[in-house]
CSV table of C-alpha atoms and ligand atoms in Angstrom, one decimal:
chain,number,residue,atom,x,y,z
A,1,MET,CA,0.2,0.0,-0.1
A,2,ARG,CA,1.2,3.4,-1.2
A,3,ILE,CA,1.5,6.3,1.8
A,4,CYS,CA,0.9,9.8,0.3
A,5,HIS,CA,1.7,12.6,2.0
A,6,THR,CA,1.5,15.8,-0.9
A,7,VAL,CA,-0.8,16.4,-3.8
A,8,GLN,CA,2.4,15.2,-6.8
A,9,GLU,CA,2.5,11.7,-4.9
A,10,VAL,CA,-0.9,10.5,-5.2
A,11,ARG,CA,-1.2,12.4,-8.8
A,12,ASP,CA,1.2,10.7,-9.5
A,13,PHE,CA,-0.1,7.4,-8.4
A,14,VAL,CA,-2.7,7.7,-10.2
A,15,ARG,CA,-1.4,8.7,-13.5
A,16,ALA,CA,0.1,5.0,-12.9
A,17,VAL,CA,-2.2,2.7,-12.6
A,18,ARG,CA,-5.2,4.8,-14.0
A,19,ALA,CA,-5.3,2.9,-17.2
A,20,GLU,CA,-6.0,-0.7,-15.5
A,21,GLY,CA,-9.5,0.0,-14.1
A,22,PRO,CA,-12.2,2.8,-11.8
A,23,VAL,CA,-10.7,4.1,-9.3
A,24,GLY,CA,-12.5,4.4,-6.1
A,25,LEU,CA,-11.5,7.3,-3.5
A,26,VAL,CA,-12.7,6.4,0.2
A,27,PRO,CA,-12.8,10.3,1.7
A,28,THR,CA,-12.0,10.2,5.1
A,29,MET,CA,-11.1,12.6,8.5
A,30,GLY,CA,-9.8,9.1,9.3
A,31,TYR,CA,-9.8,6.7,13.8
A,32,PHE,CA,-11.6,4.7,11.4
A,33,HIS,CA,-14.8,1.9,13.1
A,34,ASP,CA,-16.5,-0.4,10.8
A,35,GLY,CA,-18.9,2.1,9.0
A,36,HIS,CA,-15.1,3.5,7.5
A,37,MET,CA,-14.0,-0.5,6.6
A,38,ALA,CA,-17.7,-0.8,4.9
A,39,LEU,CA,-16.8,2.5,3.0
A,40,MET,CA,-13.7,0.5,2.1
A,41,HIS,CA,-14.4,-2.7,1.6
A,42,ARG,CA,-17.5,-1.4,-1.3
A,43,ALA,CA,-15.0,0.7,-2.6
A,44,ARG,CA,-12.7,-3.0,-2.9
A,45,ARG,CA,-15.4,-4.9,-5.4
A,46,GLU,CA,-15.5,-2.5,-7.3
A,47,CYS,CA,-13.0,-0.7,-8.5
A,48,ARG,CA,-9.8,-1.7,-9.8
A,49,THR,CA,-7.3,0.6,-7.8
A,50,VAL,CA,-9.3,2.7,-4.2
A,51,VAL,CA,-7.7,5.5,-2.3
A,52,VAL,CA,-8.4,6.3,1.0
A,53,SER,CA,-8.3,10.2,2.0
A,54,ILE,CA,-7.7,10.9,5.7
A,55,TYR,CA,-8.1,14.8,6.4
A,56,VAL,CA,-9.6,16.4,9.7
A,57,ASN,CA,-10.5,19.4,7.6
A,58,PRO,CA,-9.6,22.6,9.5
A,59,LEU,CA,-12.4,23.8,7.3
A,60,GLN,CA,-15.6,21.8,8.3
A,61,PHE,CA,-15.0,22.8,11.8
A,62,GLY,CA,-16.7,26.1,13.6
A,63,PRO,CA,-14.7,27.3,16.0
A,64,GLN,CA,-16.5,26.3,18.9
A,65,GLU,CA,-16.0,23.1,17.5
A,66,ASP,CA,-14.1,19.8,18.1
A,67,PHE,CA,-11.0,19.8,15.9
A,68,ARG,CA,-7.9,20.3,18.0
A,69,THR,CA,-9.8,17.1,20.4
A,70,TYR,CA,-11.5,14.6,17.6
A,71,PRO,CA,-9.1,11.5,17.8
A,72,ARG,CA,-7.1,10.4,15.7
A,73,ASP,CA,-4.6,7.3,15.1
A,74,PRO,CA,-3.3,7.2,11.8
A,75,GLU,CA,-0.2,3.7,12.7
A,76,ARG,CA,-3.5,1.8,13.6
A,77,ASP,CA,-5.3,3.2,10.6
A,78,LEU,CA,-3.1,2.6,7.8
A,79,CYS,CA,-3.4,-0.7,9.7
A,80,LEU,CA,-6.5,-1.8,8.7
A,81,ALA,CA,-6.6,0.5,5.2
A,82,GLU,CA,-3.4,-2.5,4.5
A,83,ALA,CA,-5.8,-4.8,5.6
A,84,ALA,CA,-9.1,-4.1,4.2
A,85,GLY,CA,-6.7,-3.8,0.9
A,86,VAL,CA,-6.8,-0.5,0.1
A,87,ASP,CA,-4.0,0.3,-3.1
A,88,ALA,CA,-4.1,4.5,-1.3
A,89,VAL,CA,-3.5,6.0,1.3
A,90,PHE,CA,-3.7,10.0,0.5
A,91,MET,CA,-2.9,11.6,4.2
A,92,PRO,CA,-1.9,15.3,4.1
A,93,ALA,CA,-1.0,18.0,6.0
A,94,ASP,CA,-2.5,20.7,7.1
A,95,ALA,CA,-0.9,23.9,4.8
A,96,GLU,CA,-0.2,20.6,1.9
A,97,MET,CA,-4.0,21.7,1.2
A,98,TYR,CA,-4.4,25.0,2.2
A,99,PRO,CA,-1.1,27.0,1.5
A,100,PRO,CA,-0.4,30.5,2.4
A,101,GLY,CA,-2.8,32.9,0.7
A,102,TYR,CA,-5.9,30.7,-0.5
A,103,SER,CA,-9.0,31.9,-1.0
A,104,THR,CA,-10.9,29.6,-2.7
A,105,TYR,CA,-14.7,28.4,-1.1
A,106,VAL,CA,-16.9,26.3,-2.3
A,107,GLU,CA,-20.6,26.7,-1.4
A,108,VAL,CA,-24.0,24.4,-2.3
A,109,GLU,CA,-26.9,26.6,-1.4
A,110,GLY,CA,-31.1,25.3,-0.8
A,111,LEU,CA,-29.5,22.4,0.6
A,112,THR,CA,-27.4,23.5,3.2
A,113,ASP,CA,-29.6,25.8,5.7
A,114,LYS,CA,-31.1,23.1,6.9
A,115,LEU,CA,-30.3,20.3,9.5
A,116,CYS,CA,-26.6,20.2,10.0
A,117,GLY,CA,-26.3,23.3,8.4
A,118,ARG,CA,-27.9,25.4,10.4
A,119,SER,CA,-26.4,24.0,13.5
A,120,ARG,CA,-22.6,24.1,12.2
A,121,PRO,CA,-22.6,27.0,9.9
A,122,GLY,CA,-20.2,27.3,7.4
A,123,HIS,CA,-19.5,23.3,8.1
A,124,PHE,CA,-21.4,22.4,4.4
A,125,ARG,CA,-19.1,24.6,3.1
A,126,GLY,CA,-16.0,23.5,4.1
A,127,VAL,CA,-16.9,20.5,3.6
A,128,ALA,CA,-17.4,21.1,-0.1
A,129,THR,CA,-14.2,22.5,-0.1
A,130,VAL,CA,-12.2,20.0,1.2
A,131,VAL,CA,-14.2,17.4,-1.3
A,132,THR,CA,-14.6,19.1,-4.6
A,133,LYS,CA,-10.2,19.5,-3.2
A,134,ILE,CA,-9.5,15.6,-2.7
A,135,PHE,CA,-11.8,15.7,-6.2
A,136,ASN,CA,-9.8,17.4,-8.3
A,137,ILE,CA,-6.6,15.8,-6.9
A,138,VAL,CA,-7.0,12.3,-8.2
A,139,ARG,CA,-10.0,12.4,-9.5
A,140,PRO,CA,-11.8,8.9,-9.4
A,141,ASP,CA,-14.4,7.8,-11.3
A,142,ARG,CA,-16.2,6.5,-8.3
A,143,ALA,CA,-16.2,8.1,-4.7
A,144,TYR,CA,-18.2,6.6,-2.0
A,145,PHE,CA,-19.8,8.3,1.7
A,146,GLY,CA,-22.0,6.8,4.1
A,147,GLU,CA,-26.0,7.7,4.9
A,148,LYS,CA,-25.3,7.5,8.1
A,149,ASP,CA,-24.1,11.9,7.2
A,150,PHE,CA,-27.1,11.7,4.4
A,151,GLN,CA,-27.1,14.9,4.1
A,152,GLN,CA,-24.4,15.7,3.5
A,153,ALA,CA,-23.5,13.1,0.5
A,154,LEU,CA,-26.7,15.0,-0.7
A,155,VAL,CA,-24.7,18.7,-0.7
A,156,ILE,CA,-21.3,15.5,-1.9
A,157,LYS,CA,-24.7,14.9,-4.7
A,158,ARG,CA,-25.5,18.7,-5.7
A,159,LEU,CA,-22.4,19.8,-5.3
A,160,VAL,CA,-21.3,16.5,-9.0
A,161,ALA,CA,-24.1,17.2,-10.3
A,162,ASP,CA,-23.4,21.0,-10.7
A,163,LEU,CA,-20.6,21.5,-11.9
A,164,ASN,CA,-20.2,18.3,-14.0
A,165,MET,CA,-17.8,16.4,-12.3
A,166,ASP,CA,-16.7,13.1,-13.9
A,167,LEU,CA,-17.8,10.5,-11.2
A,168,GLU,CA,-19.7,9.0,-9.8
A,169,VAL,CA,-21.3,9.3,-5.7
A,170,VAL,CA,-22.5,5.7,-4.2
A,171,THR,CA,-23.8,5.6,-0.8
A,172,VAL,CA,-23.5,3.2,1.3
A,173,PRO,CA,-25.5,1.8,4.5
A,174,THR,CA,-24.4,3.2,7.9
A,175,VAL,CA,-23.3,0.7,10.5
A,176,ARG,CA,-24.9,0.3,13.3
A,177,GLU,CA,-23.3,-1.2,17.7
A,178,PRO,CA,-25.1,-4.1,18.4
A,179,ASP,CA,-27.5,-2.1,20.0
A,180,GLY,CA,-28.5,0.3,17.2
A,181,LEU,CA,-26.2,3.2,17.8
A,182,ALA,CA,-24.8,4.5,14.5
A,183,MET,CA,-21.2,4.1,14.5
A,184,SER,CA,-18.8,7.5,14.5
A,185,SER,CA,-15.4,8.6,15.4
A,186,ARG,CA,-17.2,10.8,17.7
A,187,ASN,CA,-18.4,7.5,20.4
A,188,VAL,CA,-14.5,7.4,22.2
A,189,TYR,CA,-16.2,10.7,23.6
A,190,LEU,CA,-18.7,9.0,25.9
A,191,ASN,CA,-19.2,8.1,29.0
A,192,PRO,CA,-20.7,4.3,30.3
A,193,GLU,CA,-23.2,6.3,30.9
A,194,GLU,CA,-24.1,8.7,28.0
A,195,ARG,CA,-23.1,5.8,25.1
A,196,LEU,CA,-25.8,3.5,26.8
A,197,ALA,CA,-28.2,7.6,27.3
A,198,ALA,CA,-26.5,7.5,23.4
A,199,THR,CA,-29.1,4.9,21.2
A,200,VAL,CA,-32.2,7.1,22.2
A,201,LEU,CA,-31.0,9.0,18.6
A,202,TYR,CA,-32.0,5.4,17.4
A,203,ARG,CA,-35.2,4.4,19.5
A,204,SER,CA,-36.6,7.7,18.0
A,205,LEU,CA,-36.2,7.4,15.0
A,206,ARG,CA,-37.4,3.5,15.2
A,207,ARG,CA,-40.5,4.4,16.8
A,208,ALA,CA,-41.4,7.5,13.9
A,209,ARG,CA,-41.2,5.4,11.2
A,210,ASP,CA,-43.0,2.9,13.4
A,211,ALA,CA,-45.5,5.9,13.4
A,212,ILE,CA,-45.4,6.3,9.8
A,213,LEU,CA,-46.0,3.1,8.8
A,214,ALA,CA,-49.5,3.0,11.3
A,215,GLY,CA,-51.0,6.0,9.0
A,216,GLU,CA,-49.4,8.7,10.9
A,217,ARG,CA,-49.2,11.3,7.9
A,218,ASP,CA,-49.2,14.6,9.6
A,219,PRO,CA,-45.5,15.4,9.8
A,220,GLU,CA,-45.7,18.3,12.5
A,221,ARG,CA,-46.4,15.1,14.8
A,222,ILE,CA,-43.8,13.0,13.3
A,223,ARG,CA,-41.2,15.8,14.4
A,224,LYS,CA,-42.8,15.7,18.4
A,225,CYS,CA,-42.5,11.8,18.3
A,226,LEU,CA,-39.2,12.2,17.8
A,227,ALA,CA,-38.5,15.1,20.4
A,228,ALA,CA,-40.5,13.6,23.4
A,229,THR,CA,-38.2,10.9,22.6
A,230,ILE,CA,-34.7,12.0,23.0
A,231,SER,CA,-36.3,15.0,25.2
A,232,ALA,CA,-37.3,12.3,28.1
A,233,GLU,CA,-33.6,10.8,27.8
A,234,ARG,CA,-32.0,12.9,31.3
A,235,LEU,CA,-28.3,12.5,29.5
A,236,ALA,CA,-29.5,13.5,26.0
A,237,GLU,CA,-29.9,17.6,24.6
A,238,LEU,CA,-32.3,17.2,21.8
A,239,ASP,CA,-30.3,19.8,18.6
A,240,TYR,CA,-32.6,18.6,15.9
A,241,ALA,CA,-35.6,16.3,15.1
A,242,GLU,CA,-36.6,16.7,11.9
A,243,VAL,CA,-38.4,15.2,8.8
A,244,TYR,CA,-38.0,16.3,5.2
A,245,GLY,CA,-39.7,14.6,1.7
A,246,LEU,CA,-36.6,12.8,-1.1
A,247,PRO,CA,-34.7,13.1,-3.3
A,248,TRP,CA,-33.7,16.4,-1.7
A,249,LEU,CA,-34.6,17.6,1.8
A,250,ALA,CA,-38.7,19.2,0.5
A,251,ASP,CA,-41.0,20.8,2.9
A,252,LEU,CA,-43.4,18.7,3.7
A,253,SER,CA,-46.3,19.4,4.9
A,254,ARG,CA,-48.4,15.9,4.7
A,255,LEU,CA,-45.5,12.6,4.6
A,256,GLU,CA,-45.3,11.4,0.9
A,257,GLY,CA,-42.7,9.1,-0.8
A,258,ASP,CA,-39.8,8.2,0.2
A,259,VAL,CA,-39.3,10.8,3.6
A,260,LEU,CA,-35.8,11.0,5.6
A,261,LEU,CA,-35.9,11.2,9.7
A,262,ALA,CA,-33.4,12.6,10.9
A,263,VAL,CA,-32.3,13.7,14.9
A,264,ALA,CA,-29.3,15.5,15.5
A,265,ALA,CA,-28.7,16.0,20.3
A,266,ARG,CA,-25.4,16.5,22.3
A,267,PHE,CA,-24.4,13.5,25.3
A,268,GLY,CA,-21.6,15.6,27.0
A,269,ARG,CA,-18.5,16.9,24.9
A,270,ALA,CA,-20.5,14.2,21.8
A,271,ARG,CA,-22.2,15.7,19.6
A,272,LEU,CA,-23.7,12.5,17.5
A,273,ILE,CA,-26.0,12.6,14.6
A,274,ASP,CA,-28.6,9.4,13.2
A,275,ASN,CA,-30.9,9.1,10.5
A,276,LEU,CA,-33.9,6.1,8.6
A,277,VAL,CA,-34.9,7.8,4.5
A,278,VAL,CA,-38.7,5.9,5.5
A,279,LYS,CA,-40.8,5.0,2.3
A,280,VAL,CA,-44.6,5.8,3.1
A,281,PRO,CA,-46.9,3.5,2.4
A,282,SER,CA,-49.2,4.8,-0.2
A,283,ALA,CA,-52.8,5.3,-0.1
A,284,GLU,CA,-54.3,2.1,-2.2
A,285,GLY,CA,-51.2,0.2,-0.2
B,301,AMP,P1,-16.0,10.2,9.0
B,301,AMP,O1,-14.2,10.2,9.3
B,301,AMP,O2,-17.0,10.9,10.1
B,301,AMP,O3,-15.5,11.7,8.3
B,301,AMP,O4,-16.7,9.7,7.5
B,301,AMP,C1,-16.0,8.9,6.4
B,301,AMP,C2,-17.3,8.2,5.6
B,301,AMP,O5,-17.3,7.8,5.9
B,301,AMP,C3,-18.5,9.9,5.2
B,301,AMP,O6,-18.6,9.1,4.4
B,301,AMP,C4,-19.2,8.7,6.4
B,301,AMP,O7,-20.9,8.6,6.2
B,301,AMP,C5,-18.6,7.7,6.2
B,301,AMP,N1,-19.2,7.4,8.1
B,301,AMP,C6,-19.0,7.3,9.0
B,301,AMP,N2,-20.4,6.8,9.8
B,301,AMP,C7,-20.2,5.7,9.4
B,301,AMP,C8,-21.2,4.8,9.8
B,301,AMP,N3,-21.2,4.2,11.1
B,301,AMP,N4,-22.3,3.5,8.8
B,301,AMP,C9,-21.9,3.9,7.3
B,301,AMP,N5,-20.5,5.3,7.3
B,301,AMP,C10,-20.1,6.0,7.5
């Protein structure tokens, strides 16, 4: 497995293998768990060459957020990537990505006004900018993103379509712990009590889904159901509980089609998110 620290190194690597077949890219911030591994395994199955990027992008963290303390373990990540059959890892330094004089940013409008975009101003500008850069550096045929960060995957799909980027965005289902908690690098922030409390996120989503499957069609009642479940957990501090229409997060007056249930809450220092897509049964059944 090749380890590339500079743009030039990873470009040279990809240039030498491109003719052999499709290049897959898995962008990450490292500190791998089984969610990351699922993306790598999928890319490994579908692409001739697999490149993983590991970069904790300062641009997507707010001033009060956890950029400094975000968990990092590059040596372990490299072992796991190697074992997954990854061909190259791109792990640049900040100065390689944002050298002095850096001035260009990518904004995806509309989609980013909601959910995490509202709670984390500037977050998706940072994500869209770094992902555009990594796409331009690696020039993958396919890029793999997790549904755990559903809004992020939508922002990337919008970006790729709007800027005519010549690649396919592939999304991979959320990998969960046995008790339902979505895997996240930030789960390490949880103490044992908070870890137990955090299972309320997925519980709230399942309860709201069950209500929809039992006939509820009022979005406001679904938002209240999500919020009430989360607020009943003493260690949870609710950030948002929302329902939107898919594919592009439409505001709904009545639930129909495919809808996204999305929640975010704080447990101690950890801000965690989760979501579930529900196919609303049509009146005809
Ligand atoms: P991160 O390192 O947290 O930026 O995540 C890198 C990629 O892994 C993103 O596309 C995430 O959506 C994806 N990912 C993170 N957690 C999970 C999970 N539990 N299941 C599936 N994909 C995930």
